C-alpha cells in the first residue's frame, strides 16, 4: 500500500521478482507468468512490458463507433468499399471523400522491404502548425487500426468535424507542437484513448476472430489530403509520413482516378472489410466557425526541412 503526503492510501502495489526484473502489478490486473502478460482493467495488456491493444477490424461499423466515441461529429461517416477498380462499386459512396483507410496483408517480406527502405532515410522530425500532415509513430502493439483512424480524422478537412472538449480535440491540440517521439509517448500514456479503443474492440463479434484464424496479419494504412493539398500516405510503422504525387486540385477528393492509382488500386478488390473511406455527408453540420469547427484553429503550411525524395519535399525558393 502506498500513501500520499497526507497519509491517504493511493493504491495497492504487489511486487513479484522474476529472473529478468521486478514488475509492478497494480490492483485490478492479473499476471500470466508464463507469457509475461499483465492484463489491464481496460482489456488491453502489457506483454513483455509493451502496451498491447485488442486489434480492430477495418469495417465501417467499427470505425464509426470508435470515431463517435472519440468525439467526431455524426456528419462524417466511414463507408465500406468492396473495390477500387469497378466504378459501380463506388456509386454508393457519398462525396467528397476525405480519407482512405486500407487494411493490407502484413507479411514478413513486406516488413523486411519496408524496414530496409526506412533505414536508408533520416529520421522524421516534423512538428508544429506548419506540418502539412499530423503523423503518429507506432508505439502500441495492436493499435494500428485506431492510429489509422486518427490519421484520417486529425488531417485534412475531416478535422473540421472534431467536436470540442473531446478526446479527439485534446489529441489534436496537444499533438501539433510535439515531435514524433513525444506524440508516441503522449498516445501511449493516454488512458482515455486506450479505454475508447478497448471498449469498441470488446463489442466486436467474437465469431469474427475465429474466422480470421490462419489468415495473414493485416496492417492499416491511411491516405489523406494534407494542408499543402498533397496526397499523404500515413503509416505509423514507417519512418514518417510519405507525400505521394499528384497534388490534389481544390475540387478533387480521394476517389478520383488519378488519386486512386496511388492508393493501391487493384490491390483491394474482393473483401468488403479491406478498405473504408471517410466521406463528408453534409456541409450543414460540424459546428463550423470561419471554416473550422469550434475549438480547432486553422493551421498554415510551410515546407519543413528536406526529408527525402518520397517524404518531405525540398523547400521552394
Coordinates of C-alpha atoms in Angstrom, one line a residue:
X1 CA 0.0 0.0 0.0
X2 CA 1.4 3.4 -0.9
X3 CA 0.4 6.8 0.7
X4 CA 0.5 10.4 -0.4
X5 CA 2.0 13.1 1.9
X6 CA -1.4 13.5 3.7
X7 CA -1.3 9.8 4.8
X8 CA -4.1 8.8 2.4
X9 CA -3.9 5.4 0.7
X10 CA -3.4 5.7 -3.1
X11 CA -3.2 2.2 -4.5
X12 CA -2.1 -1.3 -3.8
X13 CA 1.1 -2.5 -5.5
X14 CA 2.3 -6.0 -5.4
X15 CA 5.9 -6.8 -6.2
X16 CA 6.9 -10.1 -7.8
X17 CA 10.5 -11.0 -8.6
X18 CA 11.3 -12.9 -11.7
X19 CA 14.6 -13.7 -13.4
X20 CA 14.7 -10.5 -15.5
X21 CA 13.4 -7.7 -13.4
X22 CA 10.9 -6.5 -10.8
X23 CA 7.4 -5.9 -12.2
X24 CA 4.8 -3.7 -10.7
X25 CA 1.4 -5.3 -10.7
X26 CA -1.5 -2.9 -10.0
X27 CA -4.7 -3.8 -8.2
X28 CA -7.3 -4.9 -10.8
X29 CA -4.8 -6.6 -13.1
X30 CA -3.8 -10.2 -13.5
X31 CA -0.4 -11.6 -14.2
X32 CA 0.5 -14.5 -16.5
X33 CA 4.0 -15.6 -15.5
X34 CA 4.4 -17.9 -18.5
X35 CA 3.9 -15.3 -21.2
X36 CA 4.9 -12.3 -19.1
X37 CA 1.5 -10.8 -19.7
X38 CA -0.2 -8.3 -17.4
X39 CA -4.0 -7.8 -18.1
X40 CA -5.1 -4.2 -17.7
X41 CA -8.6 -3.1 -16.4
X42 CA -9.4 -1.7 -19.9
X43 CA -8.9 -5.1 -21.5
X44 CA -5.5 -4.2 -23.0
X45 CA -2.4 -6.0 -21.9
X46 CA 1.2 -5.4 -21.1
X47 CA 3.1 -8.1 -23.0
X48 CA 6.8 -8.2 -22.3
X49 CA 6.5 -4.7 -21.0
X50 CA 4.9 -3.4 -24.2
X51 CA 1.3 -2.0 -24.2
X52 CA -0.8 -4.1 -26.4
X53 CA -4.4 -3.4 -27.6
X54 CA -7.0 -5.8 -28.9
X55 CA -6.9 -5.5 -32.7
X56 CA -9.8 -3.8 -34.6
X57 CA -11.4 -4.9 -37.8
X58 CA -11.4 -2.5 -40.7
X59 CA -15.2 -2.3 -41.0
X60 CA -17.3 0.8 -41.2
X61 CA -19.4 0.0 -38.2
X62 CA -16.3 -0.5 -36.1
X63 CA -14.6 2.7 -37.3
X64 CA -17.8 4.8 -37.0
X65 CA -18.3 3.6 -33.4
X66 CA -14.8 4.4 -32.4
X67 CA -14.8 7.8 -34.2
X68 CA -18.1 8.7 -32.4
X69 CA -16.6 7.6 -29.0
X70 CA -13.5 9.7 -29.6
X71 CA -15.5 12.8 -30.5
X72 CA -16.2 13.0 -34.2
X73 CA -19.4 14.8 -35.4
X74 CA -22.1 12.5 -36.8
X75 CA -21.9 14.5 -40.1
X76 CA -18.9 12.4 -41.1
X77 CA -19.1 8.6 -41.7
X78 CA -17.0 5.7 -42.8
X79 CA -18.3 3.6 -45.7
X80 CA -17.1 0.1 -46.8
X81 CA -15.6 -0.1 -50.2
X82 CA -15.5 -3.5 -52.0
X83 CA -13.4 -2.5 -55.0
X84 CA -11.4 0.5 -56.2
X85 CA -11.3 -0.8 -59.8
X86 CA -15.0 -1.1 -60.6
X87 CA -16.9 2.2 -61.0
X88 CA -20.2 0.7 -60.0
X89 CA -18.9 -0.3 -56.6
X90 CA -18.2 3.4 -55.8
X91 CA -21.6 4.8 -56.6
X92 CA -22.9 4.4 -53.1
X93 CA -20.1 6.4 -51.5
X94 CA -21.1 10.0 -50.7
X95 CA -18.8 12.6 -51.9
X96 CA -16.4 14.3 -51.2
X97 CA -14.2 11.6 -49.7
X98 CA -11.6 13.0 -47.3
X99 CA -9.6 9.9 -46.5
X100 CA -9.0 6.3 -47.4
X101 CA -8.2 3.6 -44.8
X102 CA -6.7 0.4 -46.1
X103 CA -6.2 -3.0 -44.4
X104 CA -3.3 -4.9 -46.2
X105 CA -1.6 -8.2 -45.5
X106 CA 1.3 -7.8 -43.2
X107 CA 3.8 -10.3 -44.5
X108 CA 7.4 -10.9 -43.4
X109 CA 8.6 -9.9 -46.9
X110 CA 6.7 -6.7 -46.8
X111 CA 8.0 -5.9 -43.4
X112 CA 11.6 -6.6 -44.4
X113 CA 11.4 -4.4 -47.5
X114 CA 9.8 -1.6 -45.6
X115 CA 12.4 -1.7 -42.9
X116 CA 15.2 -1.6 -45.4
X117 CA 13.7 1.5 -47.1
X118 CA 13.2 3.3 -43.8
X119 CA 16.8 2.6 -42.6
X120 CA 18.1 4.4 -45.6
X121 CA 16.3 7.6 -44.7
X122 CA 17.0 10.2 -42.0
X123 CA 14.5 10.2 -39.0
X124 CA 11.4 12.3 -39.4
X125 CA 11.3 15.3 -37.1
X126 CA 8.2 17.2 -38.2
X127 CA 6.1 19.1 -35.7
X128 CA 4.3 22.4 -35.2
X129 CA 1.5 24.3 -37.0
X130 CA 3.4 24.3 -40.3
X131 CA 3.5 20.5 -40.6
X132 CA 1.2 19.6 -43.5
X133 CA 0.2 16.2 -42.0
X134 CA -0.1 15.1 -38.4
X135 CA 1.7 11.7 -38.2
X136 CA 1.8 9.3 -35.2
X137 CA 4.7 6.9 -34.8
X138 CA 3.5 3.4 -33.7
X139 CA 4.4 2.6 -30.1
X140 CA 1.4 0.4 -29.1
X141 CA 1.0 -3.1 -30.4
X142 CA -2.3 -3.9 -31.9
X143 CA -3.3 -0.2 -32.2
X144 CA -2.7 0.3 -35.9
X145 CA -6.4 0.4 -36.6
X146 CA -7.1 3.2 -34.1
X147 CA -3.9 5.0 -35.2
X148 CA -5.1 4.8 -38.8
X149 CA -8.4 6.3 -37.7
X150 CA -6.5 9.2 -36.0
X151 CA -4.6 9.8 -39.2
X152 CA -7.9 10.1 -41.1
X153 CA -9.6 12.3 -38.5
X154 CA -6.9 14.7 -37.5
X155 CA -5.8 15.6 -41.0
X156 CA -7.4 17.4 -43.9
X157 CA -11.0 18.7 -44.0
X158 CA -12.1 15.9 -41.7
X159 CA -10.6 17.6 -38.6
X160 CA -13.1 20.4 -39.0
X161 CA -15.7 18.0 -37.7
X162 CA -14.0 17.2 -34.4
X163 CA -16.3 18.2 -31.6
X164 CA -15.0 20.4 -28.8
X165 CA -13.9 19.1 -25.4
X166 CA -13.5 15.5 -26.7
X167 CA -10.7 13.0 -26.8
X168 CA -10.1 13.9 -30.4
X169 CA -9.9 17.7 -29.8
X170 CA -7.5 17.1 -27.0
X171 CA -5.2 14.9 -29.0
X172 CA -5.4 17.3 -32.0
X173 CA -4.4 20.3 -29.9
X174 CA -1.7 18.5 -27.9
X175 CA -0.1 16.7 -30.8
X176 CA 0.6 19.7 -33.0
X177 CA 3.6 21.1 -31.1
X178 CA 5.1 17.7 -30.4
X179 CA 7.7 15.8 -32.3
X180 CA 7.2 12.1 -33.4
X181 CA 8.7 10.6 -30.2
X182 CA 6.8 12.9 -27.9
X183 CA 3.5 12.2 -29.8
X184 CA 4.1 8.5 -29.5
X185 CA 4.7 8.9 -25.7
X186 CA 1.6 11.0 -25.4
X187 CA -0.6 8.4 -27.1
X188 CA 1.0 5.6 -25.2
X189 CA 0.1 7.1 -21.9
X190 CA -3.4 8.3 -22.8
X191 CA -5.8 6.3 -20.7
X192 CA -8.9 7.6 -22.3
X193 CA -7.7 6.7 -25.8
X194 CA -6.9 3.2 -24.5
X195 CA -10.3 2.9 -22.9
X196 CA -12.1 4.0 -26.1
X197 CA -10.2 1.6 -28.3
X198 CA -10.8 -1.3 -25.9
X199 CA -14.5 -0.5 -25.4
X200 CA -15.1 -0.8 -29.2
X201 CA -12.9 -3.8 -29.5
X202 CA -15.0 -5.6 -26.9
X203 CA -18.1 -5.0 -29.0
X204 CA -16.8 -6.9 -32.0
X205 CA -18.5 -10.3 -32.5
X206 CA -16.1 -13.0 -31.2
X207 CA -17.0 -15.2 -34.1
X208 CA -15.2 -12.8 -36.5
X209 CA -12.0 -13.5 -34.6
X210 CA -12.4 -17.2 -35.2
X211 CA -12.9 -16.6 -38.9
X212 CA -9.5 -14.9 -39.1
X213 CA -7.6 -17.8 -37.6
X214 CA -4.9 -18.9 -40.1
X215 CA -5.3 -15.7 -42.2
X216 CA -2.3 -13.3 -42.7
X217 CA -1.9 -10.5 -40.2
X218 CA -3.3 -7.2 -41.5
X219 CA -2.0 -3.7 -41.3
X220 CA -3.7 -0.3 -41.6
X221 CA -2.5 2.4 -44.0
X222 CA -4.3 5.7 -44.4
X223 CA -4.3 8.2 -47.2
X224 CA -5.2 11.8 -46.5
X225 CA -5.2 15.2 -48.1
X226 CA -2.5 17.4 -46.3
X227 CA -2.6 21.1 -45.6
X228 CA -0.4 21.6 -48.6
X229 CA -3.0 19.9 -50.9
X230 CA -0.8 16.8 -51.4
X231 CA -1.8 13.2 -51.1
X232 CA -0.1 11.7 -48.0
X233 CA 0.4 8.1 -47.0
X234 CA 0.2 7.7 -43.2
X235 CA 1.6 4.6 -41.6
X236 CA 2.8 4.6 -38.1
X237 CA 5.2 1.7 -38.7
X238 CA 7.1 3.7 -41.4
X239 CA 9.8 6.3 -40.7
X240 CA 7.4 9.2 -41.3
X241 CA 4.5 10.4 -43.5
X242 CA 5.1 9.9 -47.2
X243 CA 4.0 12.5 -49.8
X244 CA 2.6 11.0 -52.9
X245 CA 2.0 12.6 -56.3
X246 CA 0.0 14.2 -57.8
X247 CA -1.1 17.2 -55.8
X248 CA -4.9 17.3 -55.5
X249 CA -6.8 20.1 -57.1
X250 CA -9.1 22.2 -55.0
X251 CA -12.2 20.4 -56.2
X252 CA -10.7 16.9 -56.1
X253 CA -11.3 14.3 -53.4
X254 CA -9.6 10.9 -52.9
X255 CA -11.9 8.9 -55.2
X256 CA -10.7 10.5 -58.5
X257 CA -9.0 8.1 -60.9
X258 CA -5.6 9.9 -60.7
X259 CA -5.6 9.6 -56.9
X260 CA -6.8 6.0 -56.7
X261 CA -3.9 4.6 -58.7
X262 CA -1.6 5.9 -56.0
X263 CA -3.7 4.3 -53.2
X264 CA -3.2 0.6 -54.0
X265 CA -5.9 0.4 -56.7
X266 CA -6.4 -3.2 -57.8
X267 CA -5.0 -4.5 -54.5
X268 CA -8.3 -4.3 -52.6
X269 CA -10.9 -5.8 -54.8
X270 CA -12.5 -8.8 -53.2
X271 CA -13.2 -8.4 -49.5
X272 CA -15.5 -5.7 -48.2
X273 CA -13.5 -5.3 -44.9
X274 CA -10.3 -4.4 -46.7
X275 CA -10.9 -0.7 -47.2
X276 CA -13.2 2.0 -46.0
X277 CA -13.4 5.7 -46.9
X278 CA -14.2 8.7 -44.9
X279 CA -16.6 11.0 -46.8
X280 CA -18.4 14.1 -45.7
X281 CA -22.2 13.6 -45.6
X282 CA -23.5 17.1 -45.1
X283 CA -21.9 20.5 -45.3
X284 CA -24.5 21.9 -43.0
X285 CA -23.2 20.1 -39.9
X286 CA -20.0 20.1 -37.9
X287 CA -20.4 23.4 -36.0
X288 CA -18.2 25.3 -38.4
X289 CA -16.8 28.7 -37.4
X290 CA -14.8 30.6 -40.0
X291 CA -14.4 27.4 -42.0
X292 CA -13.2 25.3 -39.0
X293 CA -15.0 23.7 -36.1
X294 CA -15.1 25.4 -32.8
X295 CA -12.2 24.6 -30.6
X296 CA -10.0 23.8 -33.7
X297 CA -7.7 26.5 -35.0
X298 CA -6.6 26.6 -38.7
X299 CA -3.0 25.6 -39.5
X300 CA -0.8 27.3 -42.0
X301 CA 1.6 25.4 -44.3
X302 CA 5.4 25.9 -44.5
X303 CA 7.7 23.3 -46.1
X304 CA 9.9 21.8 -43.4
X305 CA 13.5 20.8 -43.9
X306 CA 14.2 18.3 -46.7
X307 CA 13.4 14.8 -45.5
X308 CA 13.9 12.6 -48.5
X309 CA 12.7 12.1 -52.1
X310 CA 9.4 10.5 -51.2
X311 CA 8.9 12.2 -47.9
X312 CA 9.3 15.9 -47.3
X313 CA 9.9 17.9 -50.5
X314 CA 12.7 20.4 -50.7
X315 CA 11.6 23.9 -49.7
X316 CA 10.6 26.0 -52.6
X317 CA 12.7 29.1 -53.2

